[in-house]
Amino acid sequence: LIFSLVSVHAQDLDAKYGVDLLKPGTVAPEIIINKDGGKMNLLEENKGKYLVLNFWASWCGDCRKELKYLRSINRTYAATDSIEIIGYSFDNEKSAWKKCIKDSALVWQNYLSEIPMRNSRVKRDYHVGWIPTTYIIDKEGKVVLATVVIDKVIAKLKEIAPNVRPDYLP
């Protein structure tokens, strides 16, 4: 009974906040970031892996609650070399973003949008209307899952890598 209530609640969150997200099979839009004085296409740089692309911000309470699950995902799949977490933050202040990364022990790739969320091309391209929003992108750069529900991310990763023992996942 508890599981079914959680599932219904999770579905309602996607029905409310994730209705416009990119559909599975869609080619994931490129994300160009500034890195080391140059430009880098984030997805191209990580091609050949499944990417867990998490849109978040340190000021977002729901995002902060979700970080413990992302740490568990990272501990579970980090050794596989085939699944990579990438955090993309819409923080307004770089210092708050850096502090959250340090204090929350976010050891995966994290990038900060240089443009406020409301004006961000990445926000528009990925149809992010609510954070946290998470996408799973396959090795060819196509969307596998788009959701605002971390339980769906965990379930999909278990499907993608059934032989990985999820020691840390609920």
CSV table of N, CA and C in Angstrom, one decimal:
chain,number,residue,atom,x,y,z
A,1,LEU,N,0.8,-1.2,0.0
A,1,LEU,CA,0.0,0.0,0.0
A,1,LEU,C,0.9,1.3,0.0
A,2,ILE,N,1.9,1.3,0.8
A,2,ILE,CA,2.8,2.5,0.8
A,2,ILE,C,3.4,2.7,-0.5
A,3,PHE,N,3.9,1.6,-1.2
A,3,PHE,CA,4.5,1.7,-2.5
A,3,PHE,C,3.5,2.3,-3.5
A,4,SER,N,2.3,1.8,-3.5
A,4,SER,CA,1.3,2.3,-4.4
A,4,SER,C,1.0,3.8,-4.2
A,5,LEU,N,1.0,4.2,-2.9
A,5,LEU,CA,0.8,5.6,-2.7
A,5,LEU,C,1.9,6.5,-3.1
A,6,VAL,N,3.1,6.0,-2.9
A,6,VAL,CA,4.3,6.7,-3.4
A,6,VAL,C,4.3,6.8,-4.9
A,7,SER,N,4.0,5.7,-5.6
A,7,SER,CA,3.9,5.7,-7.1
A,7,SER,C,2.9,6.7,-7.6
A,8,VAL,N,1.7,6.7,-7.0
A,8,VAL,CA,0.7,7.6,-7.4
A,8,VAL,C,1.1,9.1,-7.2
A,9,HIS,N,1.7,9.3,-6.1
A,9,HIS,CA,2.3,10.7,-5.8
A,9,HIS,C,3.3,11.1,-6.8
A,10,ALA,N,4.2,10.1,-7.1
A,10,ALA,CA,5.3,10.4,-8.0
A,10,ALA,C,4.7,10.7,-9.4
A,11,GLN,N,3.7,9.9,-9.9
A,11,GLN,CA,3.1,10.1,-11.2
A,11,GLN,C,2.5,11.5,-11.2
A,12,ASP,N,1.8,11.9,-10.1
A,12,ASP,CA,1.2,13.2,-10.1
A,12,ASP,C,2.2,14.3,-10.2
A,13,LEU,N,3.4,14.2,-9.6
A,13,LEU,CA,4.4,15.2,-9.8
A,13,LEU,C,4.8,15.4,-11.2
A,14,ASP,N,5.0,14.3,-11.9
A,14,ASP,CA,5.4,14.4,-13.3
A,14,ASP,C,4.2,15.0,-14.1
A,15,ALA,N,3.0,14.5,-13.8
A,15,ALA,CA,1.8,15.1,-14.5
A,15,ALA,C,1.6,16.5,-14.3
A,16,LYS,N,2.1,17.0,-13.1
A,16,LYS,CA,1.9,18.4,-12.8
A,16,LYS,C,3.1,19.3,-13.3
A,17,TYR,N,4.3,18.8,-13.0
A,17,TYR,CA,5.5,19.6,-13.3
A,17,TYR,C,6.4,19.1,-14.5
A,18,GLY,N,6.1,17.9,-15.0
A,18,GLY,CA,7.0,17.4,-16.0
A,18,GLY,C,6.3,17.2,-17.3
A,19,VAL,N,5.1,17.7,-17.5
A,19,VAL,CA,4.3,17.4,-18.7
A,19,VAL,C,5.0,17.9,-20.0
A,20,ASP,N,5.8,18.9,-20.0
A,20,ASP,CA,6.4,19.4,-21.2
A,20,ASP,C,7.8,19.0,-21.5
A,21,LEU,N,8.3,18.1,-20.6
A,21,LEU,CA,9.7,17.6,-20.8
A,21,LEU,C,9.9,16.9,-22.1
A,22,LEU,N,11.1,16.8,-22.6
A,22,LEU,CA,11.4,16.1,-23.8
A,22,LEU,C,11.0,14.6,-23.7
A,23,LYS,N,10.5,14.1,-24.8
A,23,LYS,CA,10.1,12.7,-24.8
A,23,LYS,C,11.2,11.7,-25.1
A,24,PRO,N,11.1,10.5,-24.6
A,24,PRO,CA,12.1,9.5,-24.9
A,24,PRO,C,12.3,9.3,-26.4
A,25,GLY,N,13.5,9.2,-26.8
A,25,GLY,CA,13.9,9.0,-28.2
A,25,GLY,C,14.3,10.4,-28.9
A,26,THR,N,14.0,11.5,-28.2
A,26,THR,CA,14.4,12.8,-28.7
A,26,THR,C,15.9,13.0,-28.5
A,27,VAL,N,16.5,13.5,-29.6
A,27,VAL,CA,17.9,13.8,-29.5
A,27,VAL,C,18.1,14.9,-28.4
A,28,ALA,N,19.0,14.7,-27.4
A,28,ALA,CA,19.2,15.7,-26.4
A,28,ALA,C,19.9,16.9,-27.0
A,29,PRO,N,19.4,18.1,-26.7
A,29,PRO,CA,20.0,19.4,-27.2
A,29,PRO,C,21.4,19.5,-26.6
A,30,GLU,N,22.3,20.1,-27.4
A,30,GLU,CA,23.6,20.4,-26.9
A,30,GLU,C,23.6,21.4,-25.8
A,31,ILE,N,24.6,21.3,-25.0
A,31,ILE,CA,24.8,22.2,-23.9
A,31,ILE,C,26.3,22.7,-24.0
A,32,ILE,N,26.4,23.9,-24.4
A,32,ILE,CA,27.8,24.5,-24.5
A,32,ILE,C,28.1,25.2,-23.2
A,33,ILE,N,29.3,24.9,-22.6
A,33,ILE,CA,29.7,25.5,-21.4
A,33,ILE,C,31.1,26.1,-21.6
A,34,ASN,N,31.4,27.1,-20.8
A,34,ASN,CA,32.8,27.6,-20.8
A,34,ASN,C,33.6,26.8,-19.8
A,35,LYS,N,34.7,26.3,-20.3
A,35,LYS,CA,35.6,25.5,-19.5
A,35,LYS,C,37.1,25.8,-19.9
A,36,ASP,N,37.8,26.1,-18.9
A,36,ASP,CA,39.3,26.3,-19.1
A,36,ASP,C,39.6,27.3,-20.2
A,37,GLY,N,38.8,28.4,-20.2
A,37,GLY,CA,39.0,29.4,-21.2
A,37,GLY,C,38.5,29.1,-22.6
A,38,GLY,N,37.8,28.0,-22.8
A,38,GLY,CA,37.3,27.6,-24.1
A,38,GLY,C,35.8,27.2,-23.9
A,39,LYS,N,35.3,26.7,-25.0
A,39,LYS,CA,33.9,26.2,-25.1
A,39,LYS,C,34.0,24.7,-25.2
A,40,MET,N,33.0,24.1,-24.5
A,40,MET,CA,32.9,22.6,-24.5
A,40,MET,C,31.4,22.2,-24.7
A,41,ASN,N,31.2,21.2,-25.6
A,41,ASN,CA,29.8,20.7,-25.7
A,41,ASN,C,29.8,19.5,-24.7
A,42,LEU,N,29.0,19.8,-23.6
A,42,LEU,CA,28.9,18.9,-22.5
A,42,LEU,C,28.5,17.5,-22.9
A,43,LEU,N,27.5,17.3,-23.8
A,43,LEU,CA,27.0,16.0,-24.1
A,43,LEU,C,28.0,15.3,-25.0
A,44,GLU,N,28.6,16.0,-26.0
A,44,GLU,CA,29.6,15.4,-26.9
A,44,GLU,C,30.8,14.9,-26.1
A,45,GLU,N,31.2,15.7,-25.1
A,45,GLU,CA,32.4,15.4,-24.3
A,45,GLU,C,32.1,14.1,-23.5
A,46,ASN,N,30.9,13.8,-23.2
A,46,ASN,CA,30.6,12.6,-22.4
A,46,ASN,C,29.9,11.5,-23.2
A,47,LYS,N,29.9,11.6,-24.5
A,47,LYS,CA,29.3,10.6,-25.4
A,47,LYS,C,29.8,9.2,-25.1
A,48,GLY,N,29.0,8.2,-25.3
A,48,GLY,CA,29.4,6.8,-25.1
A,48,GLY,C,29.1,6.4,-23.7
A,49,LYS,N,28.5,7.2,-22.9
A,49,LYS,CA,28.0,6.9,-21.5
A,49,LYS,C,26.5,7.3,-21.4
A,50,TYR,N,25.9,6.6,-20.5
A,50,TYR,CA,24.6,7.1,-20.1
A,50,TYR,C,24.8,8.3,-19.2
A,51,LEU,N,24.1,9.4,-19.4
A,51,LEU,CA,24.2,10.6,-18.6
A,51,LEU,C,23.0,10.8,-17.7
A,52,VAL,N,23.2,11.0,-16.5
A,52,VAL,CA,22.1,11.4,-15.6
A,52,VAL,C,22.3,12.9,-15.4
A,53,LEU,N,21.5,13.7,-16.2
A,53,LEU,CA,21.6,15.1,-16.3
A,53,LEU,C,20.6,15.8,-15.3
A,54,ASN,N,21.1,16.3,-14.2
A,54,ASN,CA,20.3,16.8,-13.1
A,54,ASN,C,20.3,18.4,-13.2
A,55,PHE,N,19.1,19.0,-13.4
A,55,PHE,CA,19.0,20.4,-13.3
A,55,PHE,C,18.6,20.8,-11.9
A,56,TRP,N,19.3,21.7,-11.3
A,56,TRP,CA,19.1,22.0,-9.8
A,56,TRP,C,19.6,23.4,-9.5
A,57,ALA,N,19.4,23.8,-8.2
A,57,ALA,CA,20.0,25.0,-7.7
A,57,ALA,C,20.1,24.8,-6.2
A,58,SER,N,21.1,25.5,-5.6
A,58,SER,CA,21.4,25.3,-4.1
A,58,SER,C,20.2,26.0,-3.3
A,59,TRP,N,19.5,27.0,-3.9
A,59,TRP,CA,18.5,27.6,-3.2
A,59,TRP,C,17.1,26.8,-3.2
A,60,CYS,N,17.1,25.7,-3.9
A,60,CYS,CA,15.9,24.9,-4.1
A,60,CYS,C,15.9,23.8,-3.1
A,61,GLY,N,14.9,23.9,-2.2
A,61,GLY,CA,14.7,22.9,-1.1
A,61,GLY,C,14.6,21.5,-1.6
A,62,ASP,N,13.7,21.3,-2.6
A,62,ASP,CA,13.5,20.0,-3.2
A,62,ASP,C,14.8,19.4,-3.8
A,63,CYS,N,15.6,20.3,-4.4
A,63,CYS,CA,16.9,19.9,-5.0
A,63,CYS,C,17.8,19.4,-3.9
A,64,ARG,N,17.9,20.1,-2.8
A,64,ARG,CA,18.8,19.8,-1.7
A,64,ARG,C,18.4,18.4,-1.1
A,65,LYS,N,17.1,18.2,-1.0
A,65,LYS,CA,16.6,16.9,-0.5
A,65,LYS,C,17.0,15.7,-1.4
A,66,GLU,N,17.0,16.0,-2.7
A,66,GLU,CA,17.3,15.0,-3.7
A,66,GLU,C,18.8,14.6,-3.8
A,67,LEU,N,19.7,15.5,-3.3
A,67,LEU,CA,21.1,15.3,-3.4
A,67,LEU,C,21.6,14.0,-2.7
A,68,LYS,N,20.9,13.5,-1.7
A,68,LYS,CA,21.3,12.3,-1.0
A,68,LYS,C,21.1,11.1,-2.0
A,69,TYR,N,20.0,11.2,-2.8
A,69,TYR,CA,19.8,10.1,-3.7
A,69,TYR,C,20.8,10.1,-4.9
A,70,LEU,N,21.2,11.3,-5.3
A,70,LEU,CA,22.2,11.4,-6.3
A,70,LEU,C,23.5,11.0,-5.8
A,71,ARG,N,23.9,11.2,-4.6
A,71,ARG,CA,25.1,10.6,-4.0
A,71,ARG,C,25.0,9.1,-4.0
A,72,SER,N,23.9,8.6,-3.7
A,72,SER,CA,23.7,7.1,-3.7
A,72,SER,C,23.9,6.6,-5.1
A,73,ILE,N,23.3,7.2,-6.1
A,73,ILE,CA,23.4,6.8,-7.5
A,73,ILE,C,24.9,6.9,-7.9
A,74,ASN,N,25.6,7.9,-7.5
A,74,ASN,CA,27.0,8.1,-7.9
A,74,ASN,C,27.8,6.9,-7.2
A,75,ARG,N,27.6,6.6,-6.0
A,75,ARG,CA,28.3,5.5,-5.3
A,75,ARG,C,28.0,4.2,-6.0
A,76,THR,N,26.8,4.0,-6.4
A,76,THR,CA,26.4,2.7,-7.0
A,76,THR,C,27.0,2.5,-8.4
A,77,TYR,N,27.0,3.6,-9.2
A,77,TYR,CA,27.3,3.4,-10.6
A,77,TYR,C,28.7,4.0,-11.0
A,78,ALA,N,29.4,4.7,-10.1
A,78,ALA,CA,30.6,5.4,-10.4
A,78,ALA,C,31.7,4.4,-11.0
A,79,ALA,N,31.7,3.2,-10.5
A,79,ALA,CA,32.8,2.3,-11.0
A,79,ALA,C,32.4,1.7,-12.3
A,80,THR,N,31.2,1.9,-12.9
A,80,THR,CA,30.9,1.3,-14.1
A,80,THR,C,31.5,1.9,-15.3
A,81,ASP,N,31.9,3.1,-15.3
A,81,ASP,CA,32.4,3.9,-16.4
A,81,ASP,C,31.3,4.1,-17.5
A,82,SER,N,30.1,3.6,-17.3
A,82,SER,CA,29.1,3.7,-18.4
A,82,SER,C,28.0,4.6,-18.0
A,83,ILE,N,27.9,5.1,-16.7
A,83,ILE,CA,26.9,6.0,-16.2
A,83,ILE,C,27.6,7.1,-15.5
A,84,GLU,N,27.2,8.3,-15.9
A,84,GLU,CA,27.9,9.5,-15.4
A,84,GLU,C,26.8,10.5,-15.0
A,85,ILE,N,26.9,11.1,-13.8
A,85,ILE,CA,26.0,12.2,-13.3
A,85,ILE,C,26.6,13.5,-13.7
A,86,ILE,N,25.8,14.4,-14.2
A,86,ILE,CA,26.2,15.7,-14.5
A,86,ILE,C,25.2,16.7,-13.9
A,87,GLY,N,25.6,17.5,-13.0
A,87,GLY,CA,24.8,18.5,-12.4
A,87,GLY,C,24.9,19.8,-13.2
A,88,TYR,N,23.7,20.4,-13.5
A,88,TYR,CA,23.7,21.7,-14.1
A,88,TYR,C,22.8,22.7,-13.3
A,89,SER,N,23.5,23.6,-12.7
A,89,SER,CA,22.8,24.5,-11.7
A,89,SER,C,22.3,25.8,-12.3
A,90,PHE,N,21.2,26.2,-11.8
A,90,PHE,CA,20.6,27.5,-12.1
A,90,PHE,C,20.8,28.5,-11.0
A,91,ASP,N,21.8,28.3,-10.2
A,91,ASP,CA,22.1,29.2,-9.1
A,91,ASP,C,22.3,30.6,-9.5
A,92,ASN,N,21.9,31.6,-8.7
A,92,ASN,CA,22.1,33.0,-9.0
A,92,ASN,C,23.5,33.4,-8.5
A,93,GLU,N,24.0,32.8,-7.5
A,93,GLU,CA,25.3,33.2,-7.0
A,93,GLU,C,26.3,32.0,-7.0
A,94,LYS,N,27.4,32.3,-7.6
A,94,LYS,CA,28.5,31.3,-7.8
A,94,LYS,C,29.0,30.8,-6.4
A,95,SER,N,29.1,31.7,-5.5
A,95,SER,CA,29.6,31.3,-4.2
A,95,SER,C,28.7,30.3,-3.4
A,96,ALA,N,27.4,30.6,-3.6
A,96,ALA,CA,26.4,29.6,-2.9
A,96,ALA,C,26.4,28.3,-3.6
A,97,TRP,N,26.6,28.3,-4.9
A,97,TRP,CA,26.7,27.0,-5.7
A,97,TRP,C,27.9,26.2,-5.2
A,98,LYS,N,29.1,26.9,-5.2
A,98,LYS,CA,30.3,26.2,-4.8
A,98,LYS,C,30.2,25.7,-3.4
A,99,LYS,N,29.7,26.5,-2.5
A,99,LYS,CA,29.5,26.1,-1.1
A,99,LYS,C,28.6,24.8,-1.0
A,100,CYS,N,27.5,24.8,-1.7
A,100,CYS,CA,26.6,23.6,-1.7
A,100,CYS,C,27.4,22.4,-2.2
A,101,ILE,N,28.1,22.5,-3.3
A,101,ILE,CA,28.9,21.4,-3.8
A,101,ILE,C,29.8,20.9,-2.8
A,102,LYS,N,30.5,21.7,-2.1
A,102,LYS,CA,31.5,21.3,-1.1
A,102,LYS,C,30.8,20.7,0.1
A,103,ASP,N,29.9,21.4,0.6
A,103,ASP,CA,29.2,21.0,1.9
A,103,ASP,C,28.4,19.7,1.6
A,104,SER,N,27.9,19.5,0.4
A,104,SER,CA,27.1,18.3,0.1
A,104,SER,C,27.9,17.2,-0.5
A,105,ALA,N,29.2,17.4,-0.6
A,105,ALA,CA,30.1,16.3,-1.2
A,105,ALA,C,29.6,15.8,-2.6
A,106,LEU,N,29.4,16.8,-3.5
A,106,LEU,CA,29.0,16.4,-4.8
A,106,LEU,C,30.2,16.3,-5.7
A,107,VAL,N,30.6,15.0,-5.8
A,107,VAL,CA,31.9,14.7,-6.5
A,107,VAL,C,31.8,14.5,-8.0
A,108,TRP,N,30.6,14.5,-8.5
A,108,TRP,CA,30.4,14.4,-10.0
A,108,TRP,C,30.6,15.7,-10.7
A,109,GLN,N,30.5,15.7,-12.0
A,109,GLN,CA,30.6,16.9,-12.8
A,109,GLN,C,29.5,17.9,-12.4
A,110,ASN,N,29.8,19.1,-12.2
A,110,ASN,CA,28.8,20.1,-11.9
A,110,ASN,C,29.2,21.4,-12.6
A,111,TYR,N,28.2,22.0,-13.2
A,111,TYR,CA,28.3,23.2,-14.0
A,111,TYR,C,27.3,24.2,-13.6
A,112,LEU,N,27.6,25.5,-13.7
A,112,LEU,CA,26.8,26.6,-13.3
A,112,LEU,C,26.3,27.3,-14.6
A,113,SER,N,25.0,27.5,-14.8
A,113,SER,CA,24.5,28.3,-15.9
A,113,SER,C,25.0,29.8,-15.7
A,114,GLU,N,25.5,30.3,-16.7
A,114,GLU,CA,26.0,31.7,-16.7
A,114,GLU,C,24.9,32.7,-16.9
A,115,ILE,N,23.7,32.2,-17.2
A,115,ILE,CA,22.6,33.0,-17.5
A,115,ILE,C,21.5,32.7,-16.5
A,116,PRO,N,20.7,33.7,-16.0
A,116,PRO,CA,19.6,33.4,-15.1
A,116,PRO,C,18.6,32.4,-15.7
A,117,MET,N,18.1,31.5,-14.8
A,117,MET,CA,17.2,30.5,-15.3
A,117,MET,C,16.1,30.9,-16.2
A,118,ARG,N,15.5,32.0,-15.9
A,118,ARG,CA,14.4,32.5,-16.7
A,118,ARG,C,14.8,32.9,-18.2
A,119,ASN,N,16.1,33.2,-18.4
A,119,ASN,CA,16.6,33.6,-19.7
A,119,ASN,C,17.4,32.5,-20.4
A,120,SER,N,17.5,31.3,-19.7
A,120,SER,CA,18.5,30.3,-20.2
A,120,SER,C,18.0,29.5,-21.4
A,121,ARG,N,18.9,29.4,-22.4
A,121,ARG,CA,18.6,28.6,-23.6
A,121,ARG,C,18.5,27.1,-23.1
A,122,VAL,N,19.4,26.7,-22.2
A,122,VAL,CA,19.3,25.3,-21.8
A,122,VAL,C,18.0,25.0,-21.1
A,123,LYS,N,17.5,25.9,-20.3
A,123,LYS,CA,16.2,25.7,-19.6
A,123,LYS,C,15.1,25.5,-20.7
A,124,ARG,N,15.1,26.4,-21.7
A,124,ARG,CA,14.2,26.3,-22.8
A,124,ARG,C,14.3,25.1,-23.6
A,125,ASP,N,15.6,24.7,-24.0
A,125,ASP,CA,15.8,23.5,-24.8
A,125,ASP,C,15.4,22.3,-24.1
A,126,TYR,N,15.5,22.2,-22.8
A,126,TYR,CA,15.2,21.0,-22.1
A,126,TYR,C,13.8,21.1,-21.4
A,127,HIS,N,13.1,22.2,-21.7
A,127,HIS,CA,11.7,22.4,-21.2
A,127,HIS,C,11.7,22.3,-19.6
A,128,VAL,N,12.7,22.8,-19.0
A,128,VAL,CA,12.7,22.8,-17.5
A,128,VAL,C,11.8,23.9,-16.9
A,129,GLY,N,10.7,23.5,-16.4
A,129,GLY,CA,9.8,24.4,-15.7
A,129,GLY,C,9.8,24.3,-14.2
A,130,TRP,N,10.5,23.3,-13.8
A,130,TRP,CA,10.5,22.9,-12.3
A,130,TRP,C,11.9,22.3,-12.0
A,131,ILE,N,12.4,22.6,-10.9
A,131,ILE,CA,13.7,21.9,-10.5
A,131,ILE,C,13.4,21.3,-9.1
A,132,PRO,N,14.0,20.2,-8.9
A,132,PRO,CA,14.9,19.4,-9.7
A,132,PRO,C,14.2,18.7,-10.9
A,133,THR,N,14.8,18.7,-12.0
A,133,THR,CA,14.4,17.9,-13.2
A,133,THR,C,15.6,17.1,-13.6
A,134,THR,N,15.4,15.9,-13.9
A,134,THR,CA,16.5,15.0,-14.3
A,134,THR,C,16.1,14.3,-15.6
A,135,TYR,N,17.1,14.2,-16.4
A,135,TYR,CA,17.1,13.5,-17.7
A,135,TYR,C,18.1,12.3,-17.6
A,136,ILE,N,17.8,11.2,-18.2
A,136,ILE,CA,18.8,10.2,-18.5
A,136,ILE,C,18.9,10.2,-20.0
A,137,ILE,N,20.1,10.3,-20.5
A,137,ILE,CA,20.5,10.4,-21.9
A,137,ILE,C,21.3,9.2,-22.2
A,138,ASP,N,21.0,8.5,-23.3
A,138,ASP,CA,21.7,7.3,-23.6
A,138,ASP,C,23.0,7.5,-24.3
A,139,LYS,N,23.8,6.5,-24.6
A,139,LYS,CA,25.1,6.6,-25.2
A,139,LYS,C,25.2,7.3,-26.6
A,140,GLU,N,24.0,7.3,-27.2
A,140,GLU,CA,24.0,7.9,-28.5
A,140,GLU,C,23.4,9.4,-28.5
A,141,GLY,N,23.1,9.8,-27.3
A,141,GLY,CA,22.7,11.2,-27.1
A,141,GLY,C,21.2,11.4,-27.2
A,142,LYS,N,20.4,10.3,-27.0
A,142,LYS,CA,19.0,10.4,-27.0
A,142,LYS,C,18.4,10.3,-25.6
A,143,VAL,N,17.3,11.0,-25.4
A,143,VAL,CA,16.6,11.0,-24.1
A,143,VAL,C,16.0,9.6,-23.9
A,144,VAL,N,16.3,9.1,-22.7
A,144,VAL,CA,15.7,7.8,-22.3
A,144,VAL,C,14.6,8.1,-21.3
A,145,LEU,N,14.8,9.1,-20.4
A,145,LEU,CA,13.8,9.4,-19.4
A,145,LEU,C,13.9,10.9,-19.1
A,146,ALA,N,12.8,11.5,-18.8
A,146,ALA,CA,12.8,12.9,-18.3
A,146,ALA,C,11.7,13.0,-17.2
A,147,THR,N,12.1,13.4,-16.1
A,147,THR,CA,11.2,13.4,-14.9
A,147,THR,C,11.6,14.4,-13.8
A,148,VAL,N,10.7,14.6,-12.9
A,148,VAL,CA,11.0,15.4,-11.8
A,148,VAL,C,11.0,14.5,-10.5
A,149,VAL,N,10.9,13.2,-10.8
A,149,VAL,CA,10.8,12.2,-9.7
A,149,VAL,C,12.0,11.3,-9.6
A,150,ILE,N,12.8,11.5,-8.6
A,150,ILE,CA,14.1,10.7,-8.5
A,150,ILE,C,13.8,9.2,-8.4
A,151,ASP,N,12.7,8.7,-7.9
A,151,ASP,CA,12.4,7.3,-7.8
A,151,ASP,C,12.4,6.7,-9.3
A,152,LYS,N,11.9,7.5,-10.2
A,152,LYS,CA,11.9,7.0,-11.6
A,152,LYS,C,13.3,6.9,-12.2
A,153,VAL,N,14.1,7.8,-11.8
A,153,VAL,CA,15.5,7.8,-12.2
A,153,VAL,C,16.2,6.5,-11.7
A,154,ILE,N,16.0,6.3,-10.4
A,154,ILE,CA,16.6,5.1,-9.8
A,154,ILE,C,16.1,3.8,-10.5
A,155,ALA,N,14.8,3.7,-10.7
A,155,ALA,CA,14.2,2.5,-11.4
A,155,ALA,C,14.8,2.4,-12.8
A,156,LYS,N,14.9,3.4,-13.6
A,156,LYS,CA,15.4,3.3,-14.9
A,156,LYS,C,16.9,2.9,-14.9
A,157,LEU,N,17.7,3.4,-14.0
A,157,LEU,CA,19.1,3.0,-13.9
A,157,LEU,C,19.2,1.5,-13.6
A,158,LYS,N,18.3,1.0,-12.8
A,158,LYS,CA,18.3,-0.4,-12.5
A,158,LYS,C,18.0,-1.2,-13.7
A,159,GLU,N,17.2,-0.7,-14.6
A,159,GLU,CA,16.9,-1.4,-15.9
A,159,GLU,C,18.1,-1.3,-16.8
A,160,ILE,N,18.7,-0.1,-16.9
A,160,ILE,CA,19.8,0.1,-17.8
A,160,ILE,C,21.0,-0.8,-17.4
A,161,ALA,N,21.3,-0.9,-16.1
A,161,ALA,CA,22.4,-1.6,-15.6
A,161,ALA,C,22.0,-2.7,-14.6
A,162,PRO,N,21.3,-3.7,-15.0
A,162,PRO,CA,20.7,-4.7,-14.1
A,162,PRO,C,21.8,-5.5,-13.3
A,163,ASN,N,23.0,-5.6,-13.8
A,163,ASN,CA,24.0,-6.4,-13.2
A,163,ASN,C,24.8,-5.6,-12.1
A,164,VAL,N,24.5,-4.3,-12.0
A,164,VAL,CA,25.2,-3.5,-11.0
A,164,VAL,C,24.4,-3.7,-9.7
A,165,ARG,N,25.1,-4.1,-8.7
A,165,ARG,CA,24.4,-4.3,-7.4
A,165,ARG,C,24.2,-2.9,-6.7
A,166,PRO,N,22.9,-2.5,-6.6
A,166,PRO,CA,22.6,-1.2,-6.0
A,166,PRO,C,22.7,-1.2,-4.5
A,167,ASP,N,23.9,-1.3,-4.0
A,167,ASP,CA,24.1,-1.3,-2.5
A,167,ASP,C,23.6,-0.1,-1.8
A,168,TYR,N,23.6,1.0,-2.5
A,168,TYR,CA,23.3,2.3,-1.8
A,168,TYR,C,21.9,2.8,-2.2
A,169,LEU,N,21.2,2.2,-3.1
A,169,LEU,CA,19.9,2.7,-3.5
A,169,LEU,C,18.8,2.1,-2.7
A,170,PRO,N,17.7,3.0,-2.5
A,170,PRO,CA,16.5,2.5,-1.8
A,170,PRO,C,15.8,1.5,-2.6
